[in-house]
XYZ file of C-alpha atoms in Angstrom:
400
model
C -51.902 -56.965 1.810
C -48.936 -59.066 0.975
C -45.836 -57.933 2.397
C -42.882 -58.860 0.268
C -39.081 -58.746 1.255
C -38.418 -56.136 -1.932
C -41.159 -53.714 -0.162
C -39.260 -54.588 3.590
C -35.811 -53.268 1.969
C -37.619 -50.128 0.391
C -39.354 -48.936 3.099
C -35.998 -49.629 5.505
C -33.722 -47.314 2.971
C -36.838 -44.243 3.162
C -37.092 -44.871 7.105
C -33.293 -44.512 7.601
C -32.062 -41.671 4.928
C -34.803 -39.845 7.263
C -34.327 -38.061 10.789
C -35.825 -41.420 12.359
C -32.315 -42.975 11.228
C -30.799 -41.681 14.958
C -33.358 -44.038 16.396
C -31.418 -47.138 16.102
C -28.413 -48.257 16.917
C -25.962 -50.717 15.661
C -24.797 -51.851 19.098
C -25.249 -55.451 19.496
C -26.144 -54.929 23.335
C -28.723 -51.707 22.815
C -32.101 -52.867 22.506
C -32.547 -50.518 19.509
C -29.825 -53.066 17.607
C -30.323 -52.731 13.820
C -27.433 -52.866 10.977
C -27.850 -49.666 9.354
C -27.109 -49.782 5.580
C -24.734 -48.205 3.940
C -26.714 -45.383 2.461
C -28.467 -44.919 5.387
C -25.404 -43.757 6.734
C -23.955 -42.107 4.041
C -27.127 -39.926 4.567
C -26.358 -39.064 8.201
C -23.364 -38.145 7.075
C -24.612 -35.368 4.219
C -26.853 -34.486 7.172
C -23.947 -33.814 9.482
C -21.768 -32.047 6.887
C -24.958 -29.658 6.013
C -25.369 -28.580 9.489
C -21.448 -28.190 10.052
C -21.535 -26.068 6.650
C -24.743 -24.055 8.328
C -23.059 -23.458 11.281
C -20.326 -20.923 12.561
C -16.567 -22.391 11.547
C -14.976 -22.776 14.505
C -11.268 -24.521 13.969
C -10.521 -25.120 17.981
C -9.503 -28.753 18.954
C -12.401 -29.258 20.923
C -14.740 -29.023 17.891
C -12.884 -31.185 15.881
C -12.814 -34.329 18.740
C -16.294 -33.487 18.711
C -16.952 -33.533 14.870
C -14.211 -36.929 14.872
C -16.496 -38.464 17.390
C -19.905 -38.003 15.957
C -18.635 -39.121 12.101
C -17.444 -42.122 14.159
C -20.737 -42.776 16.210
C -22.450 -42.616 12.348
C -19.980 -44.962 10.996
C -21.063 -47.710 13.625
C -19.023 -50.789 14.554
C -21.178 -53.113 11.620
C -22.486 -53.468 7.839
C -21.822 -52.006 4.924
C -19.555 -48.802 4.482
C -17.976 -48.157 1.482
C -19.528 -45.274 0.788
C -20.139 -43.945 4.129
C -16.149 -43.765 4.691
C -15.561 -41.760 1.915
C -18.039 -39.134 3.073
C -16.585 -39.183 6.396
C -13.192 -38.895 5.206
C -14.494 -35.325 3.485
C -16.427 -34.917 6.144
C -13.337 -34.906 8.753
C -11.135 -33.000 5.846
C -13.138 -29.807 5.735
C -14.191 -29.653 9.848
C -11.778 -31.699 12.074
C -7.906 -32.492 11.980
C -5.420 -33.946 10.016
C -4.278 -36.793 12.447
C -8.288 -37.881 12.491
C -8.608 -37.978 8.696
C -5.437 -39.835 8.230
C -6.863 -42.088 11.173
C -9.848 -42.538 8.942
C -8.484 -43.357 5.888
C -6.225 -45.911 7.500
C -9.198 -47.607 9.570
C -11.335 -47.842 6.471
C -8.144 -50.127 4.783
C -8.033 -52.247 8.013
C -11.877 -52.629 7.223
C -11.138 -53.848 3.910
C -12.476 -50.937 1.896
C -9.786 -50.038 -0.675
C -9.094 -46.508 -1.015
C -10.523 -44.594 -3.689
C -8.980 -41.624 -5.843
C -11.860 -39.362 -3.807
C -10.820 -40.511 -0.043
C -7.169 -39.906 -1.010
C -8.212 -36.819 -2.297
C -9.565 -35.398 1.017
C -7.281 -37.004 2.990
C -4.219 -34.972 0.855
C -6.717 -31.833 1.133
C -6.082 -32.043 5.182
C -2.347 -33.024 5.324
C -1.880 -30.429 3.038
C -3.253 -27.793 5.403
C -0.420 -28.233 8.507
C 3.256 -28.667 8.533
C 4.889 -32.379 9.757
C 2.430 -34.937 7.223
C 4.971 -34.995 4.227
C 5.771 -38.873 5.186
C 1.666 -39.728 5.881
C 1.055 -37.891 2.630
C 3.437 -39.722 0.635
C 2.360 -43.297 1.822
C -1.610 -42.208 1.024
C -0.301 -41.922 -2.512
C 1.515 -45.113 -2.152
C -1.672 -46.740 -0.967
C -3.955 -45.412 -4.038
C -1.350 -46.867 -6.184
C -1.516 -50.640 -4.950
C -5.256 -50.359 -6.056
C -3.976 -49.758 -9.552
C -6.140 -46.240 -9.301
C -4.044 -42.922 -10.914
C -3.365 -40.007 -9.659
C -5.791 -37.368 -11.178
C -5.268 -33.214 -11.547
C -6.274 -32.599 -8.002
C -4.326 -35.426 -6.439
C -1.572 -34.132 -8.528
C -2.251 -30.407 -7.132
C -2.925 -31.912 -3.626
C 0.479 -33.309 -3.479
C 2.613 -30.248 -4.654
C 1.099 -28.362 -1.988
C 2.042 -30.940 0.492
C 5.043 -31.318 -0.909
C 5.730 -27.294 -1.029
C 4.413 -26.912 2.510
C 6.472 -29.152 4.349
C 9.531 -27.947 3.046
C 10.556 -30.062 0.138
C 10.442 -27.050 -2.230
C 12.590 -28.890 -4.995
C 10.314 -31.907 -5.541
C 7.178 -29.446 -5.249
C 9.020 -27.339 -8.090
C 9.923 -30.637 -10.505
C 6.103 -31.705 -10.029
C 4.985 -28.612 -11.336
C 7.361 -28.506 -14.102
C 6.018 -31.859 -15.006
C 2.476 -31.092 -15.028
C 2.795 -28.323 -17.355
C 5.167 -30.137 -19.717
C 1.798 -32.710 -19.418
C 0.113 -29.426 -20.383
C -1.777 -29.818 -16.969
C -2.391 -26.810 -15.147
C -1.504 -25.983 -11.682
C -4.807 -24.921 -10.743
C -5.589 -22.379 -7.698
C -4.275 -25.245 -5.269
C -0.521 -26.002 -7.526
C 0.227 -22.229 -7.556
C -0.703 -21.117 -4.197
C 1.475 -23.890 -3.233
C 4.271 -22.773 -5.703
C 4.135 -19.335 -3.398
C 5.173 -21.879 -0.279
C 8.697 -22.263 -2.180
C 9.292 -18.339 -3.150
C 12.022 -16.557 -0.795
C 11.759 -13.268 -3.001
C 9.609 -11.424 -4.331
C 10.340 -11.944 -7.774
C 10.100 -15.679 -7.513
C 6.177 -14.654 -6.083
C 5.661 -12.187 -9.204
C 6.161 -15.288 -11.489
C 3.824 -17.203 -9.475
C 1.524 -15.109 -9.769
C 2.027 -14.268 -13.499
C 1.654 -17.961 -14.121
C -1.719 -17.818 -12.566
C -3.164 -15.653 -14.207
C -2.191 -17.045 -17.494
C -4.078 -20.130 -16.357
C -7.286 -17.413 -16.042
C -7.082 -17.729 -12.325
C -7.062 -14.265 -10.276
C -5.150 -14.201 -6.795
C -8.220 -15.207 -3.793
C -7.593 -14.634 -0.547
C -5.254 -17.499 0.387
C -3.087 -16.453 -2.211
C -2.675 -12.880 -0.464
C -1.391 -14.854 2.802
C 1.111 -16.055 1.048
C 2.097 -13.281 -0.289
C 2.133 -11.891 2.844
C 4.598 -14.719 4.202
C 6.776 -14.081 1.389
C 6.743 -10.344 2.482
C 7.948 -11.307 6.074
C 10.407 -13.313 4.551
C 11.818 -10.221 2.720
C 10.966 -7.768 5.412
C 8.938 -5.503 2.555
C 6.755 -3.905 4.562
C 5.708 -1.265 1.456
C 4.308 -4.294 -0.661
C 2.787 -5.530 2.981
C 1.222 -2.599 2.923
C -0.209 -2.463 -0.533
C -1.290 -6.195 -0.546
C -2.733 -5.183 2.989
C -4.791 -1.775 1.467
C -6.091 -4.270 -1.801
C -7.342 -6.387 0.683
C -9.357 -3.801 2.356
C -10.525 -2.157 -0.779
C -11.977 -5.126 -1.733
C -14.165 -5.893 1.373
C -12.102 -8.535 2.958
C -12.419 -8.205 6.871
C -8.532 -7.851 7.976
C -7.745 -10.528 10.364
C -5.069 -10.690 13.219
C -2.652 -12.707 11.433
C -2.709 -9.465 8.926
C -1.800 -7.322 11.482
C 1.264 -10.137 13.090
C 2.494 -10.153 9.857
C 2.715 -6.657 9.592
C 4.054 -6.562 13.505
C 6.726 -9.112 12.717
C 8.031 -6.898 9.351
C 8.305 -3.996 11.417
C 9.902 -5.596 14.198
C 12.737 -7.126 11.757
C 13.272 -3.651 10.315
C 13.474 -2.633 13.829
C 11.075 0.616 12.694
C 9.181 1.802 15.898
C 7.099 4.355 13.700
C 5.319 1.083 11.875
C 4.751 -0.802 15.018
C 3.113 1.995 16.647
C 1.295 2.689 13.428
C 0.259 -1.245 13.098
C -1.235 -1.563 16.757
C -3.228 1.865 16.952
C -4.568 0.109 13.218
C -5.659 -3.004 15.330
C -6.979 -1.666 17.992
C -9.174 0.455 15.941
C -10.277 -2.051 13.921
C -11.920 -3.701 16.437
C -10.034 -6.864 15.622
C -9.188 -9.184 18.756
C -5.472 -9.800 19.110
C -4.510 -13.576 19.282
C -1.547 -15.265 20.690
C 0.710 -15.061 17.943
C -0.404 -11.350 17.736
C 1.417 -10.497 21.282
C 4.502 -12.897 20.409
C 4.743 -10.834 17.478
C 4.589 -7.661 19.586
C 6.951 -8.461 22.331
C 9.389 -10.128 19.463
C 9.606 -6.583 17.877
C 10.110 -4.765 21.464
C 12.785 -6.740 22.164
C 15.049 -4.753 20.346
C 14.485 -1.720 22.954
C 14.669 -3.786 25.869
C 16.684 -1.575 27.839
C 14.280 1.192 27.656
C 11.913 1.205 31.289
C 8.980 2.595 29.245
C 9.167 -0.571 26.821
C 9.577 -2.983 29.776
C 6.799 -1.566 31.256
C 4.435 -2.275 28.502
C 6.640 -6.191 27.459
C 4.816 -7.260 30.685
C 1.358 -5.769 30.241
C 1.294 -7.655 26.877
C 3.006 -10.710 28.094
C 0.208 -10.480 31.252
C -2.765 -10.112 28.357
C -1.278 -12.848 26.336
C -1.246 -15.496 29.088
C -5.182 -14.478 29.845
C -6.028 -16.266 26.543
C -3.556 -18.976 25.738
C -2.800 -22.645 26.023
C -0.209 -23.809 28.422
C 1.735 -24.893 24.929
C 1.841 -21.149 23.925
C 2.220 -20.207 27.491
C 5.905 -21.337 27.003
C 6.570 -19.357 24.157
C 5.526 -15.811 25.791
C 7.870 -16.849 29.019
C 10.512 -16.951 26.976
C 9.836 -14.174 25.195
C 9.618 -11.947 28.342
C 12.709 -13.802 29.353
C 14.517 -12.326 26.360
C 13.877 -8.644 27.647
C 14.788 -9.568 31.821
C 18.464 -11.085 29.626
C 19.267 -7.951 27.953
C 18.577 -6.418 30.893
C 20.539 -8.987 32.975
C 17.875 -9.577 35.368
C 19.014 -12.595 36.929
C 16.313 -13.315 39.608
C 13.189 -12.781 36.756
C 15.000 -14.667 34.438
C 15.266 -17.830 36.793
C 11.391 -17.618 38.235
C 10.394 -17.737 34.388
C 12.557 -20.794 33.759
C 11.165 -22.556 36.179
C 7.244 -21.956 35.132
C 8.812 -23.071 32.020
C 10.791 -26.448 32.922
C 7.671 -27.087 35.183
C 4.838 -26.493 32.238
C 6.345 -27.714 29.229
C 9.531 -30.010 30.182
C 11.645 -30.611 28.113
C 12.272 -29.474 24.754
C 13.650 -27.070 22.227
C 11.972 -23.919 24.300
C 13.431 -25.470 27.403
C 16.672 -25.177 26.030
C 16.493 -21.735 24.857
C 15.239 -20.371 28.260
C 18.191 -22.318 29.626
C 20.770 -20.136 27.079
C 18.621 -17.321 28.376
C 19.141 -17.889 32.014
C 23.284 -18.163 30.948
C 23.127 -14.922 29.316
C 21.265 -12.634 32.501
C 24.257 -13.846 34.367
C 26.528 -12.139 32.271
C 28.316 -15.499 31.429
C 27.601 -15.634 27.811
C 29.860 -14.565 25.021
C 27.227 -13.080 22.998
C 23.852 -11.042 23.508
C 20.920 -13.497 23.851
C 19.180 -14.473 20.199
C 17.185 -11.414 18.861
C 18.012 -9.218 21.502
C 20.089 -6.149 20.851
C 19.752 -3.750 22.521
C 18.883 -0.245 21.573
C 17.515 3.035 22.583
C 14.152 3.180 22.063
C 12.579 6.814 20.334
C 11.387 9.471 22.962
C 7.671 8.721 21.573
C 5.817 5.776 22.674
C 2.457 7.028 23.381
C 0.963 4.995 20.232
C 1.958 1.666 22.219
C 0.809 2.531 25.646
């Protein structure tokens, strides 16, 4: 049988879009050295993304160095790659970080691969998702343009939610404004990130009218917005409602339902609806998360002087700091240092400044313990911030 170079090259690209693909490595110095090609590891990479798709979502920054490692170990050092970088930009989107997608798409132009309207898709998709990539978002565009490429509908959407995340709620409004004089709609993605810029809810009602002239029905993203807008309004009745629709609909309520609701009450300084709110979670089942007992001691504050309330402040701020990160660590110190304050308890108030000085240095928490510290003295001019103090209701049972 004559063995011909064509039939070499086929039988490679079946051996390596298989499992036997993980049997070779593209490591000069490994005695399994062999240049993968680029489908081959495009492949792998559909492989990875199926079992990270079959598997439980777990959004912890363990898993994602672990999912930013593997795509990398795929990727190789050698060969071909166009197309295996733009699946493992999507790849990294969806399960790992921001800062390791951006990293991505900025190794794949050092590579000389020029960036395609898809990577800079993805790579907009997981900006979009935190706070602080406004200026890394921006120059992705900027980088899709030197290629001569255009921005399509869901760049375009991408971008306004970027924009209208990280705070820049004007030029997130103008770049809706011109996509529908373009007679491009906003899609889910340009309206839930119109609800980023609302501050009442009247601004959210047209939002949400606008939707659904588009055909588009609220999902469940868009309730968490609405939500946010709610806390920024302290309406805890359309909480509420938004809250119940969820529920009637079959949507598990999660913990940052209940913080939400927490943080409303605790701004309307309404004992009645935190007490109501906590006996809900605890029934539920649901596990209460960090930002859940912030939000709880945050509201408590406000009857700091009360022994009963103090009492359970340092049960929750003792359950919190079972569970957290020394980076949220700080932030339930100084709320605990808030109540010892109003109470102008000197001696607690010090100890806790100096787990915080040692933990987390400094910084802007730092420097509010520090105002703290001045206030439990007695020295400052004017209560500590959020902390006025009140007597709390004869009934606290609910909270116990």
């Amino acid at each position: 049988m004559l063995v011909t170079g064509r039939w070499v090259r086929q039988a490679r690209r079946v051996f390596f879009d298989t499992a036997g693909a993980a049997k070779f490595s593209d490591d000069p110095a490994s005695p399994r050295y062999f240049v993968k090609t680029d489908r081959a590891r495009a492949a792998e990479l559909r492989r990875l993304e199926q079992r990270l798709t079959d598997s439980p979502r777990r959004k912890d920054p363990e898993t994602e160095n672990m999912v930013a490692a593997r795509v990398k170990e795929v990727l190789g050092r050698e060969g071909p790659r166009q197309h295996a970088y733009s699946l493992a930009v999507k790849v990294l989107a969806i399960f790992s970080s921001p800062w390791h997608v951006n990293g991505m798409f900025y190794e794949m132009q050092a590579q000389g691969v020029r960036p395609t309207p898809e990577t800079a898709y993805w790579t907009l998709y997981a900006l979009s998702r935190r706070k602080g990539h406004l200026k890394e978002g921006l120059a992705v565009v900027d980088a899709l343009a030197k290629t001569g490429c255009t921005m399509g509908v869901k760049l375009e959407q991408c971008l306004l939610r970027l924009q209208a995340v990280n705070g820049d709620h004007e030029a997130a409004k103008r770049r809706a404004l011109e996509m529908q004089l373009k007679g491009v709609k906003l899609g889910m993605e340009g309206h839930n990130g119109l609800l980023y810029t609302c501050s009442s809810m009247e601004e959210a009602g047209e939002v949400i009218e606008g939707m659904r002239l588009d055909g588009l029905e609220p999902n469940i993203q868009t309730y968490n917005l609405l939500l946010r807008v709610c806390r920024l309004t302290s309406n805890a009745k359309v909480a509420e409602a938004l809250i119940k629709k969820l529920r009637d609909e079959g949507v598990p309520i999660a913990a940052r339902h209940y913080t939400t609701l927490l943080r409303i009450y605790g701004d309307l300084r309404d004992l009645r609806g935190l007490s109501r709110t906590h006996d809900r979670m605890l029934h539920s089942g649901t596990s209460v998360d960090v930002k859940g007992y912030y939000a709880l001691l945050m509201a408590l504050v406000h009857w700091a002087d009360d022994a009963e309330v103090m009492r359970l402040a340092e049960t929750t701020a003792s359950s919190a700091l079972e569970i957290c990160r020394r980076k949220d660590a700080g932030r339930i110190w100084v709320a605990l240092m808030r109540f010892h304050a109003a109470r102008h308890e000197l001696d607690k108030c010090e100890r806790l400044y100096e787990q915080v000085k040692r933990n987390i240095g400094e910084s802007r928490m730092l420097e509010v313990a520090r105002g703290l510290v001045e206030a439990a003295k007695g020295g400052a001019s004017r209560p500590p911030p959020h902390v006025v103090s009140q007597r709390a209701p004869p009934s606290l049972r609910s909270l116990r």
